[in-house]
Coordinates of C-alpha atoms in Angstrom, one line a residue:
V24 CA 0.0 0.0 0.0
V25 CA 1.4 3.4 -0.9
V26 CA 0.0 6.7 0.6
T27 CA 1.3 9.9 -1.0
T28 CA 1.1 13.1 1.0
A29 CA 2.2 16.6 0.2
R30 CA 5.4 15.9 2.1
E31 CA 6.2 12.2 1.6
E32 CA 5.4 8.8 0.2
L33 CA 4.6 6.2 2.8
R34 CA 4.6 2.4 2.2
G35 CA 3.2 -0.4 4.2
D36 CA 1.7 -3.9 4.1
R37 CA -1.6 -2.7 5.3
L38 CA -3.6 0.5 5.6
I39 CA -6.5 1.4 7.9
L40 CA -8.4 4.1 6.0
S41 CA -10.5 6.1 8.5
T42 CA -11.0 9.7 7.2
G43 CA -14.2 10.6 9.0
A44 CA -16.6 12.6 6.9
W45 CA -14.2 12.3 4.0
M46 CA -15.0 8.6 3.6
Q47 CA -18.0 9.6 1.7
P48 CA -16.4 9.5 -1.8
E49 CA -14.5 6.3 -1.2
L50 CA -17.6 4.4 0.0
A51 CA -19.9 6.0 -2.7
A52 CA -17.6 4.4 -5.3
L53 CA -18.5 1.1 -3.7
G54 CA -22.2 1.9 -3.7
V55 CA -22.4 2.7 0.0
P56 CA -24.0 6.1 0.4
L57 CA -22.8 8.0 3.5
V58 CA -24.6 11.1 4.7
V59 CA -22.5 13.8 6.4
E60 CA -24.6 15.6 9.1
R61 CA -23.7 18.8 11.0
Q62 CA -24.1 18.7 14.8
T63 CA -23.5 21.4 17.3
M64 CA -22.3 21.3 20.9
H65 CA -22.8 24.1 23.4
W66 CA -21.4 25.1 26.8
F67 CA -23.5 27.3 29.2
D68 CA -22.7 28.8 32.6
A69 CA -23.7 26.4 35.4
R70 CA -25.2 27.8 38.6
Q71 CA -22.8 27.1 41.4
D72 CA -25.6 25.9 43.7
A73 CA -27.2 23.6 41.1
P74 CA -27.6 20.0 42.3
R75 CA -25.6 17.3 40.6
R76 CA -27.5 15.8 37.7
P77 CA -27.1 12.7 35.6
V78 CA -26.6 12.8 31.8
L79 CA -29.9 13.4 30.2
I80 CA -30.8 12.4 26.7
V81 CA -33.9 14.2 25.5
G82 CA -35.3 12.7 22.2
D83 CA -38.0 13.9 19.9
G84 CA -38.9 10.4 18.6
Q85 CA -37.5 11.3 15.1
D86 CA -33.8 10.2 15.6
H87 CA -33.0 13.7 17.0
A88 CA -31.9 14.3 20.5
T89 CA -30.1 16.6 22.8
V90 CA -27.7 15.2 25.3
I91 CA -27.2 17.3 28.5
F92 CA -24.1 16.6 30.5
P93 CA -23.7 17.5 34.2
A94 CA -21.9 20.7 35.2
R95 CA -18.1 20.5 35.0
N96 CA -15.6 23.3 35.3
G97 CA -18.5 25.7 35.9
L98 CA -20.2 24.8 32.6
V99 CA -23.1 22.7 31.5
K100 CA -22.6 21.0 28.1
A101 CA -25.4 20.2 25.7
A102 CA -25.0 18.5 22.3
S103 CA -27.4 17.8 19.5
H104 CA -27.7 14.3 17.9
G105 CA -29.5 14.1 14.6
S106 CA -30.0 17.4 12.8
N107 CA -30.9 16.6 9.1
D108 CA -28.4 19.4 8.3
T109 CA -26.4 17.6 5.6
A110 CA -23.8 18.6 3.0
A111 CA -20.5 17.6 1.7
P112 CA -17.9 17.7 4.5
D113 CA -16.0 20.7 3.0
D114 CA -19.3 22.6 2.6
I115 CA -20.7 22.2 6.2
E116 CA -21.2 25.5 8.0
R117 CA -18.7 25.5 10.9
S118 CA -19.7 28.6 12.8
V119 CA -22.4 28.3 15.5
T120 CA -25.3 30.6 15.1
L121 CA -28.1 31.9 17.3
E122 CA -30.4 29.5 15.4
D123 CA -28.2 26.6 16.8
V124 CA -28.2 28.0 20.4
T125 CA -31.8 29.0 20.9
P126 CA -33.5 25.5 20.8
V127 CA -30.8 24.0 23.0
A128 CA -31.2 26.9 25.6
R129 CA -35.0 26.2 25.6
L130 CA -34.4 22.5 26.2
L131 CA -32.0 23.3 29.1
D132 CA -34.7 25.7 30.6
R133 CA -37.2 22.9 30.3
W134 CA -35.2 20.0 31.6
I135 CA -32.9 21.7 34.2
P136 CA -34.7 24.9 34.9
G137 CA -32.5 27.6 36.3
D138 CA -29.4 25.5 36.2
A139 CA -27.9 26.8 33.0
G140 CA -27.0 30.4 32.4
A141 CA -25.4 32.3 29.5
H142 CA -24.2 30.5 26.4
R143 CA -20.3 30.6 26.6
R144 CA -19.2 28.8 23.5
G145 CA -20.3 26.4 20.8
A146 CA -18.6 24.0 18.3
T147 CA -19.6 22.1 15.2
C148 CA -18.8 18.4 14.6
L149 CA -19.7 16.1 11.7
Y150 CA -21.5 12.7 11.9
T151 CA -21.0 10.3 9.0
R152 CA -24.1 8.2 8.8
T153 CA -24.5 4.9 6.9
P154 CA -27.9 3.8 5.7
S155 CA -28.1 1.3 8.6
G156 CA -26.9 3.7 11.2
H157 CA -24.1 1.3 12.1
F158 CA -20.3 1.7 11.8
I159 CA -18.3 0.3 8.9
L160 CA -15.4 -1.9 9.9
D161 CA -14.4 -4.1 7.0
R162 CA -11.8 -4.8 4.3
H163 CA -12.0 -3.1 1.0
P164 CA -13.7 -5.6 -1.4
A165 CA -11.1 -5.0 -4.2
Y166 CA -8.1 -4.4 -1.9
P167 CA -8.0 -6.7 1.1
Q168 CA -4.9 -5.1 2.4
V169 CA -7.0 -1.9 3.0
V170 CA -9.3 -1.8 6.0
L171 CA -12.2 0.7 5.9
A172 CA -13.3 2.3 9.1
S173 CA -16.2 4.7 9.5
P174 CA -17.3 4.7 13.1
C175 CA -18.2 8.4 12.9
N176 CA -22.0 8.4 13.6
G177 CA -21.9 10.0 17.0
F178 CA -21.3 6.8 18.9
G179 CA -17.8 5.9 17.7
F180 CA -15.8 7.7 20.4
K181 CA -17.8 5.8 23.0
F182 CA -16.5 2.5 21.5
A183 CA -13.0 3.6 20.7
S184 CA -11.2 0.8 22.4
A185 CA -13.5 -1.9 20.8
V186 CA -13.2 -0.3 17.4
G187 CA -9.4 -0.1 17.7
E188 CA -9.2 -3.8 18.7
G189 CA -11.5 -4.8 15.8
L190 CA -9.5 -2.7 13.3
A191 CA -6.2 -4.1 14.6
A192 CA -7.4 -7.6 14.2
L193 CA -8.5 -6.9 10.6
A194 CA -5.2 -5.3 9.7
L195 CA -3.2 -8.2 11.2
D196 CA -5.4 -11.0 9.8
A197 CA -6.2 -12.0 13.4
A198 CA -9.5 -13.1 14.8
P199 CA -11.3 -10.1 16.2
P200 CA -12.2 -10.2 19.9
I201 CA -15.9 -9.9 19.0
S202 CA -17.9 -10.6 15.8
L203 CA -17.6 -7.7 13.4
A204 CA -20.6 -8.9 11.3
P205 CA -22.9 -6.0 12.2
W206 CA -20.3 -3.5 10.9
R207 CA -19.4 -5.3 7.6
L208 CA -20.0 -3.5 4.3
R209 CA -23.4 -4.0 2.9
L210 CA -22.8 -3.7 -0.9
P211 CA -25.6 -3.3 -3.3

């Protein structure tokens, strides 16, 4: 396998290709449509006397949710999940607007009334969704020395150690510690 960068050419026996939202063209060529979806995260001032709270997941029944994390370092974090705001990865709006903040602030007022204050900052991230909603952890069908990895649907970081073990097993031709069947490519 040869990877050419702007600075050098790298060679190896195997390649794990995991380019996040930029997996879209590679997998589209195989007939696997990925959708890149814009998500936003927000940090609000936390009241000092607010009681400790668990993580709350507030869903709308339409695969959209807001996750509210307990106060930490004086801030309450809230992050969206499922926005239907899709585009090519290089075309996604990266700035956070008042339109992003307002619905999250309303949810915080509803679910933890009085515990969240002023909006301090926001950030944008990208989800890469497969038609099934599952990760993709599999070998390239035409190039078995290339392992394709797309665990970027908003859950991947929660399973980072398991994803890493599965990818290492695929790259080393070893038996994975668990079945990777749910995350195999589903080609048309």
